[in-house]
């Protein structure tokens, strides 16, 4: 499943939740720098009373820190056993992740104790042997976390990618396995650095891609033989805006090399049932054509944006004639319905779709009788779906988790043959999944008349929403949906009386490809207008008020938030931004930065197109700061983040403080509002996607709560 990941280019300025649950994370120390709050510029009183006031404020701050730390830990402990898909089922064993490595249990002899397959401590020791300074190793690579696991077809080998907490680059390790317990001295037989994606074609052949400067352009083949190992290059992409990854069809018969830019894609296939394993092309790259390929009985099942309005539909073609001229329509969604993902399960094509009511549903197409397609309704509270990679032993069922930001994940299993949908009754009946909260889907009317969907969660009675604090989430870039998976701290806020709003503004992918296209390049400001309309609509409905509203965004989501802060700073009280992209103009003018060239399809080319420069200049958060009273802000940045350079965040923070200083200097004392807190939190390392360490994550959330509530 997750076929569209190859079309969304993983090198973008994106934010996503860590793959591992919070209960699996390791502990790191870090260095945090917090700036002093911006004080009223006319106030230079150093009297004893003001010193006492400052001391009292610091004491209250420390008390709040302790309070939130206790509450957050208790909340995470409550949800420490929620289901996930980190367990991998092989032919004979079940593989799972513990703190110090990967273990497995024999399905045939369950009474046996788990045996360790990979010891993460040994991986770190191996790195020390390369000659790197031991102190540097302790600081940068104290522990590893497992990101993904792949088993070879007959469980002869296991490959896994590992990540340290301060680096984005992944290390791939290959372990030799045995099928009979006890496992004979499992050890790493091969190590590959900077690996992004990887799949087994056979028990002894691993295909993988590597990352250099955030670009993934090369595919390699690792051959494991009794006489040794060899690596050869399979494919190299020459276009700087194309991202390359490998994936495996559900039946494991085809390996795909997916070469995708923001607006077009090209797929090469390798037939794993043949001996030569040579790639062949499906359809040459074509402007504005996006497609992804699955396999069924020597036919290609293709998800392509060849439907009405250049939206996704399903087509099919013979494996022997894969070119576009042979594509025959299989299913096109109805008006207002958007296909989000596709999988082939047995003789059925299973589609994840979003309906005109903005709810998730499954469309099931019997490939032998497409006219008998049917729909599987999912619970109305479902906002996110996570599919499970099929087991080696049985790929005839479709397993997935559904959740929402405040609803724990629930496991479901679909049997496509008879349409039987089963769920874990214990999970569904859990008291934690029966909280007294409401999920409401709303629409706001943007400046140009476009309806913008929102999702609202609340627990307080409707008549009490006016006094409820409101946390607004937004992203709106790269065609990515706003992350709406379960989040323990969001559940905590809900239980504390907060309302949570998720604004699905243009630029994201919630309403399909056209939703993204409307807010690309010269249409970027539409996302700002959409966000403004969402806030206006919430307030007009009696949901909270500007004085009780906080906005939160990550990475490219900071653009509409920062732009709105410049244009309408009194619409919110506080803002929290993680790894924020704030210097759009300066970044897109520098072709030497890693993502500038491929991001031109999203933001434009200000260096070569005067119209693009004018458009970016009109909304760029850094360029449009002006002397006025801004909301309080928490800016969390990472010192070595290559996706969002730290320099842009530093420039923004400095310019913002100067603007606030000027505002409070020139404005008469009697008319001054309370000065905002501007907090700059700089993390070490290059962890653009946020901390994976439990304590570090808690600390960041705690800072956010303090800025919102202090």
XYZ file of N, CA and C in Angstrom, residues 93 110 156 177 263 300 304 344 350 396 403 422-423 449 546 556 570 585 639 662:
60
model
N 8.209 -17.054 11.321
C 8.505 -16.298 12.532
C 7.760 -14.966 12.543
N 5.568 -21.684 19.917
C 5.345 -20.440 20.646
C 5.847 -20.501 22.088
N 15.574 -15.955 4.476
C 16.999 -16.269 4.555
C 17.780 -15.077 5.103
N 19.830 -15.005 8.427
C 18.903 -15.697 9.319
C 18.971 -17.203 9.089
N 5.371 16.976 -10.436
C 4.274 17.009 -11.403
C 4.294 15.884 -12.424
N -0.911 -5.143 -15.331
C -0.565 -3.986 -14.510
C -1.844 -3.261 -14.114
N -3.448 6.351 -12.051
C -2.921 7.444 -12.880
C -3.865 8.640 -12.829
N -3.537 -4.041 -4.380
C -4.147 -5.202 -5.021
C -4.048 -6.361 -4.044
N -8.161 -2.692 -4.002
C -8.729 -1.986 -2.852
C -8.233 -0.549 -2.875
N -3.794 -12.389 1.385
C -5.148 -12.384 0.822
C -6.114 -11.502 1.602
N -7.624 5.851 12.789
C -7.508 6.645 14.001
C -7.915 8.071 13.695
N -13.741 -7.019 9.608
C -13.627 -7.387 11.013
C -12.772 -6.365 11.741
N -13.116 -6.113 12.992
C -12.314 -5.193 13.797
C -11.998 -5.841 15.125
N -14.665 32.387 -2.886
C -15.880 31.584 -2.892
C -15.668 30.094 -2.755
N -10.217 34.984 19.208
C -8.795 35.223 18.921
C -7.915 35.213 20.166
N 6.829 23.445 5.882
C 6.197 24.335 4.908
C 4.856 24.867 5.386
N -3.818 39.867 15.036
C -4.746 39.824 16.167
C -5.764 38.691 16.048
N 11.597 33.424 -0.071
C 12.288 34.127 -1.159
C 13.782 33.857 -1.137
N 19.823 22.733 14.174
C 21.044 23.418 13.745
C 21.576 22.930 12.406
N 10.267 48.071 17.830
C 9.873 49.347 17.209
C 8.429 49.690 17.530
